Amino acid sequence: MGCESARKMMEYGSKQLGIRTYHAETNEYNIGSRRMLEKLGYEEKGREGIEEYRGRQGRMIQYEYIVPENKNFLESSKIRVI
């Protein structure tokens, strides 16, 4: 899933379903996934567990994103909307 698709899914979940907190997890070696989560505004919360990714054993990184109460979802994301 790309960054824009993930942002739209999160926006829908927040506006239509009232979801305020999102959690994600990825392998430390999955750089593309880590960059996407950080670009979306997720913050690293921990590193627990080990999983194989492309033949390498790596720590699992847990992320969290809390939708700000006082901001529009698009404004809170680090993604520029044109």
Short mmCIF file of N, CA, C and O in Angstrom, two decimals:
data_model
loop_
_atom_site.label_atom_id
_atom_site.label_comp_id
_atom_site.label_asym_id
_atom_site.label_seq_id
_atom_site.Cartn_x
_atom_site.Cartn_y
_atom_site.Cartn_z
N MET A 1 0.85 -1.17 0.00
CA MET A 1 0.00 0.00 0.00
C MET A 1 0.89 1.23 0.00
O MET A 1 1.86 1.30 0.73
N GLY A 2 0.56 2.21 -0.80
CA GLY A 2 1.33 3.43 -0.86
C GLY A 2 0.91 4.42 0.23
O GLY A 2 -0.10 4.26 0.89
N CYS A 3 1.71 5.45 0.37
CA CYS A 3 1.49 6.46 1.40
C CYS A 3 0.14 7.16 1.23
O CYS A 3 -0.59 7.34 2.19
N GLU A 4 -0.19 7.52 0.02
CA GLU A 4 -1.44 8.24 -0.22
C GLU A 4 -2.64 7.33 0.07
O GLU A 4 -3.63 7.77 0.67
N SER A 5 -2.57 6.07 -0.31
CA SER A 5 -3.66 5.12 -0.03
C SER A 5 -3.82 4.92 1.47
O SER A 5 -4.94 4.89 1.99
N ALA A 6 -2.71 4.80 2.18
CA ALA A 6 -2.77 4.62 3.63
C ALA A 6 -3.37 5.86 4.29
O ALA A 6 -4.18 5.76 5.22
N ARG A 7 -2.98 7.04 3.82
CA ARG A 7 -3.51 8.28 4.39
C ARG A 7 -5.01 8.36 4.19
O ARG A 7 -5.76 8.71 5.11
N LYS A 8 -5.48 7.99 2.99
CA LYS A 8 -6.92 8.04 2.72
C LYS A 8 -7.68 7.05 3.59
O LYS A 8 -8.76 7.35 4.09
N MET A 9 -7.11 5.87 3.78
CA MET A 9 -7.74 4.87 4.64
C MET A 9 -7.81 5.36 6.09
O MET A 9 -8.84 5.23 6.75
N MET A 10 -6.75 5.97 6.56
CA MET A 10 -6.73 6.51 7.93
C MET A 10 -7.72 7.67 8.06
O MET A 10 -8.42 7.79 9.06
N GLU A 11 -7.79 8.50 7.06
CA GLU A 11 -8.71 9.62 7.08
C GLU A 11 -10.15 9.11 7.14
O GLU A 11 -10.96 9.61 7.92
N TYR A 12 -10.47 8.12 6.34
CA TYR A 12 -11.81 7.53 6.35
C TYR A 12 -12.11 6.94 7.74
O TYR A 12 -13.17 7.18 8.31
N GLY A 13 -11.17 6.18 8.26
CA GLY A 13 -11.37 5.57 9.58
C GLY A 13 -11.60 6.60 10.66
O GLY A 13 -12.42 6.41 11.57
N SER A 14 -10.90 7.72 10.58
CA SER A 14 -11.03 8.76 11.59
C SER A 14 -12.36 9.51 11.45
O SER A 14 -13.06 9.73 12.44
N LYS A 15 -12.68 9.90 10.23
CA LYS A 15 -13.89 10.70 10.02
C LYS A 15 -15.17 9.88 10.08
O LYS A 15 -16.16 10.31 10.67
N GLN A 16 -15.17 8.71 9.48
CA GLN A 16 -16.39 7.91 9.37
C GLN A 16 -16.59 6.94 10.53
O GLN A 16 -17.72 6.61 10.87
N LEU A 17 -15.50 6.45 11.09
CA LEU A 17 -15.60 5.42 12.12
C LEU A 17 -15.16 5.91 13.50
O LEU A 17 -15.27 5.17 14.47
N GLY A 18 -14.63 7.11 13.56
CA GLY A 18 -14.24 7.68 14.84
C GLY A 18 -12.96 7.10 15.43
O GLY A 18 -12.70 7.23 16.63
N ILE A 19 -12.12 6.48 14.61
CA ILE A 19 -10.87 5.92 15.11
C ILE A 19 -9.92 7.06 15.45
O ILE A 19 -9.70 7.96 14.64
N ARG A 20 -9.38 7.04 16.65
CA ARG A 20 -8.49 8.12 17.10
C ARG A 20 -7.04 7.68 17.22
O ARG A 20 -6.14 8.50 17.28
N THR A 21 -6.79 6.37 17.33
CA THR A 21 -5.43 5.87 17.49
C THR A 21 -5.19 4.71 16.53
O THR A 21 -6.01 3.81 16.43
N TYR A 22 -4.07 4.78 15.84
CA TYR A 22 -3.68 3.73 14.91
C TYR A 22 -2.36 3.11 15.38
O TYR A 22 -1.49 3.82 15.89
N HIS A 23 -2.24 1.80 15.21
CA HIS A 23 -1.02 1.09 15.57
C HIS A 23 -0.50 0.37 14.32
O HIS A 23 -1.29 -0.11 13.51
N ALA A 24 0.81 0.29 14.22
CA ALA A 24 1.43 -0.42 13.10
C ALA A 24 2.70 -1.09 13.60
O ALA A 24 3.26 -0.69 14.63
N GLU A 25 3.14 -2.09 12.87
CA GLU A 25 4.35 -2.81 13.23
C GLU A 25 5.06 -3.24 11.96
O GLU A 25 4.42 -3.66 10.99
N THR A 26 6.38 -3.11 11.95
CA THR A 26 7.16 -3.53 10.80
C THR A 26 8.54 -3.99 11.24
O THR A 26 8.99 -3.66 12.34
N ASN A 27 9.19 -4.72 10.38
CA ASN A 27 10.54 -5.19 10.64
C ASN A 27 11.53 -4.05 10.47
O ASN A 27 11.38 -3.21 9.58
N GLU A 28 12.57 -4.04 11.31
CA GLU A 28 13.56 -2.96 11.24
C GLU A 28 14.25 -2.88 9.87
O GLU A 28 14.72 -1.82 9.48
N TYR A 29 14.29 -3.99 9.14
CA TYR A 29 14.94 -3.98 7.83
C TYR A 29 14.00 -3.57 6.69
O TYR A 29 14.44 -3.41 5.56
N ASN A 30 12.73 -3.39 6.99
CA ASN A 30 11.78 -2.96 5.97
C ASN A 30 11.78 -1.42 5.93
O ASN A 30 10.89 -0.75 6.45
N ILE A 31 12.79 -0.88 5.32
CA ILE A 31 13.02 0.57 5.31
C ILE A 31 11.88 1.32 4.63
O ILE A 31 11.45 2.37 5.11
N GLY A 32 11.34 0.79 3.54
CA GLY A 32 10.23 1.46 2.85
C GLY A 32 9.01 1.61 3.74
O GLY A 32 8.39 2.67 3.79
N SER A 33 8.68 0.56 4.46
CA SER A 33 7.53 0.61 5.37
C SER A 33 7.78 1.59 6.51
O SER A 33 6.90 2.37 6.88
N ARG A 34 8.99 1.58 7.04
CA ARG A 34 9.32 2.50 8.13
C ARG A 34 9.21 3.96 7.67
O ARG A 34 8.65 4.80 8.37
N ARG A 35 9.73 4.24 6.50
CA ARG A 35 9.67 5.62 5.97
C ARG A 35 8.23 6.06 5.75
O ARG A 35 7.87 7.20 6.04
N MET A 36 7.41 5.15 5.22
CA MET A 36 6.01 5.49 4.97
C MET A 36 5.30 5.82 6.29
O MET A 36 4.60 6.82 6.39
N LEU A 37 5.48 4.97 7.29
CA LEU A 37 4.83 5.21 8.58
C LEU A 37 5.28 6.54 9.19
O LEU A 37 4.46 7.31 9.69
N GLU A 38 6.56 6.82 9.12
CA GLU A 38 7.06 8.08 9.67
C GLU A 38 6.57 9.28 8.88
O GLU A 38 6.25 10.32 9.45
N LYS A 39 6.45 9.13 7.58
CA LYS A 39 5.92 10.21 6.74
C LYS A 39 4.46 10.49 7.08
O LYS A 39 4.00 11.63 7.03
N LEU A 40 3.72 9.43 7.44
CA LEU A 40 2.32 9.59 7.82
C LEU A 40 2.16 10.21 9.21
O LEU A 40 1.06 10.58 9.60
N GLY A 41 3.25 10.29 9.95
CA GLY A 41 3.20 10.90 11.27
C GLY A 41 3.22 9.91 12.42
O GLY A 41 3.07 10.29 13.58
N TYR A 42 3.40 8.63 12.13
CA TYR A 42 3.50 7.62 13.19
C TYR A 42 4.79 7.85 13.98
O TYR A 42 5.79 8.27 13.43
N GLU A 43 4.71 7.54 15.27
CA GLU A 43 5.88 7.64 16.14
C GLU A 43 6.26 6.26 16.64
O GLU A 43 5.39 5.46 16.99
N GLU A 44 7.56 6.00 16.71
CA GLU A 44 8.02 4.72 17.22
C GLU A 44 7.73 4.63 18.71
O GLU A 44 8.00 5.56 19.47
N LYS A 45 7.17 3.49 19.13
CA LYS A 45 6.80 3.29 20.53
C LYS A 45 7.56 2.15 21.19
O LYS A 45 7.57 2.05 22.41
N GLY A 46 8.16 1.27 20.41
CA GLY A 46 8.89 0.17 21.01
C GLY A 46 9.50 -0.74 19.97
O GLY A 46 9.25 -0.60 18.77
N ARG A 47 10.32 -1.67 20.46
CA ARG A 47 10.96 -2.66 19.61
C ARG A 47 10.91 -3.99 20.34
O ARG A 47 11.78 -4.29 21.16
N GLU A 48 9.87 -4.75 20.04
CA GLU A 48 9.70 -6.06 20.67
C GLU A 48 9.42 -7.11 19.61
O GLU A 48 8.68 -6.86 18.67
N GLY A 49 10.01 -8.25 19.79
CA GLY A 49 9.78 -9.36 18.87
C GLY A 49 10.79 -9.38 17.75
O GLY A 49 11.46 -8.38 17.47
N ILE A 50 10.91 -10.55 17.14
CA ILE A 50 11.84 -10.75 16.02
C ILE A 50 11.08 -11.47 14.92
O ILE A 50 10.27 -12.35 15.18
N GLU A 51 11.36 -11.06 13.69
CA GLU A 51 10.71 -11.66 12.53
C GLU A 51 11.69 -11.65 11.37
O GLU A 51 12.56 -10.78 11.29
N GLU A 52 11.51 -12.58 10.46
CA GLU A 52 12.37 -12.62 9.28
C GLU A 52 11.78 -11.73 8.19
O GLU A 52 10.58 -11.73 7.94
N TYR A 53 12.64 -10.95 7.57
CA TYR A 53 12.25 -10.10 6.45
C TYR A 53 13.31 -10.25 5.38
O TYR A 53 14.48 -9.90 5.61
N ARG A 54 12.94 -10.79 4.24
CA ARG A 54 13.86 -11.01 3.12
C ARG A 54 15.13 -11.75 3.55
O ARG A 54 16.24 -11.36 3.21
N GLY A 55 14.92 -12.80 4.35
CA GLY A 55 16.03 -13.64 4.76
C GLY A 55 16.85 -13.14 5.92
O GLY A 55 17.84 -13.76 6.29
N ARG A 56 16.45 -12.03 6.53
CA ARG A 56 17.21 -11.47 7.66
C ARG A 56 16.31 -11.41 8.89
O ARG A 56 15.19 -10.93 8.82
N GLN A 57 16.82 -11.88 10.00
CA GLN A 57 16.11 -11.77 11.26
C GLN A 57 16.27 -10.33 11.78
O GLN A 57 17.38 -9.83 11.89
N GLY A 58 15.15 -9.70 12.07
CA GLY A 58 15.22 -8.32 12.56
C GLY A 58 14.18 -8.05 13.62
O GLY A 58 13.17 -8.74 13.71
N ARG A 59 14.45 -7.07 14.42
CA ARG A 59 13.51 -6.65 15.46
C ARG A 59 12.26 -6.05 14.83
O ARG A 59 12.32 -5.42 13.78
N MET A 60 11.16 -6.24 15.51
CA MET A 60 9.91 -5.62 15.10
C MET A 60 9.80 -4.26 15.78
O MET A 60 10.08 -4.14 16.97
N ILE A 61 9.41 -3.27 15.01
CA ILE A 61 9.25 -1.91 15.54
C ILE A 61 7.76 -1.60 15.60
O ILE A 61 7.05 -1.75 14.62
N GLN A 62 7.30 -1.18 16.78
CA GLN A 62 5.90 -0.82 16.97
C GLN A 62 5.77 0.70 16.85
O GLN A 62 6.57 1.45 17.41
N TYR A 63 4.73 1.12 16.12
CA TYR A 63 4.46 2.53 15.89
C TYR A 63 3.04 2.87 16.35
O TYR A 63 2.18 1.99 16.41
N GLU A 64 2.82 4.15 16.59
CA GLU A 64 1.49 4.62 16.98
C GLU A 64 1.25 5.99 16.35
O GLU A 64 2.17 6.80 16.23
N TYR A 65 0.02 6.22 15.95
CA TYR A 65 -0.41 7.53 15.44
C TYR A 65 -1.70 7.90 16.16
O TYR A 65 -2.66 7.13 16.15
N ILE A 66 -1.71 9.05 16.80
CA ILE A 66 -2.91 9.55 17.48
C ILE A 66 -3.41 10.74 16.69
O ILE A 66 -2.68 11.71 16.47
N VAL A 67 -4.66 10.66 16.24
CA VAL A 67 -5.26 11.74 15.46
C VAL A 67 -5.50 12.93 16.39
O VAL A 67 -6.19 12.79 17.40
N PRO A 68 -4.92 14.09 16.09
CA PRO A 68 -5.11 15.26 16.95
C PRO A 68 -6.58 15.68 16.98
O PRO A 68 -7.27 15.66 15.96
N GLU A 69 -7.06 16.04 18.15
CA GLU A 69 -8.45 16.46 18.32
C GLU A 69 -8.73 17.81 17.68
O GLU A 69 -9.82 18.06 17.19
N ASN A 70 -7.76 18.70 17.69
CA ASN A 70 -8.01 20.08 17.28
C ASN A 70 -7.56 20.40 15.86
O ASN A 70 -7.52 21.56 15.48
N LYS A 71 -7.22 19.37 15.07
CA LYS A 71 -6.75 19.65 13.72
C LYS A 71 -7.50 18.80 12.71
O LYS A 71 -7.95 17.71 13.00
N ASN A 72 -7.56 19.31 11.50
CA ASN A 72 -8.06 18.54 10.37
C ASN A 72 -7.06 17.41 10.11
O ASN A 72 -5.85 17.60 10.23
N PHE A 73 -7.54 16.23 9.75
CA PHE A 73 -6.65 15.09 9.52
C PHE A 73 -5.56 15.41 8.52
O PHE A 73 -4.40 15.07 8.73
N LEU A 74 -5.88 16.07 7.43
CA LEU A 74 -4.89 16.39 6.41
C LEU A 74 -3.81 17.31 6.94
O LEU A 74 -2.65 17.21 6.58
N GLU A 75 -4.18 18.23 7.83
CA GLU A 75 -3.21 19.15 8.39
C GLU A 75 -2.25 18.45 9.35
O GLU A 75 -1.12 18.86 9.51
N SER A 76 -2.72 17.38 9.99
CA SER A 76 -1.89 16.70 10.97
C SER A 76 -0.88 15.75 10.32
O SER A 76 0.07 15.35 10.93
N SER A 77 -1.11 15.39 9.07
CA SER A 77 -0.21 14.48 8.38
C SER A 77 0.97 15.25 7.82
O SER A 77 0.86 16.43 7.50
N LYS A 78 2.11 14.58 7.72
CA LYS A 78 3.29 15.22 7.17
C LYS A 78 3.30 15.15 5.64
O LYS A 78 4.22 15.59 5.00
N ILE A 79 2.26 14.56 5.07
CA ILE A 79 2.16 14.45 3.60
C ILE A 79 1.58 15.74 3.05
O ILE A 79 0.57 16.23 3.54
N ARG A 80 2.21 16.26 2.03
CA ARG A 80 1.67 17.45 1.38
C ARG A 80 0.57 17.04 0.42
O ARG A 80 0.75 16.16 -0.39
N VAL A 81 -0.57 17.70 0.53
CA VAL A 81 -1.69 17.43 -0.37
C VAL A 81 -1.76 18.57 -1.37
O VAL A 81 -1.84 19.73 -1.00
N ILE A 82 -1.70 18.23 -2.66
CA ILE A 82 -1.71 19.25 -3.71
C ILE A 82 -3.05 19.25 -4.41
O ILE A 82 -3.62 18.27 -4.69
#
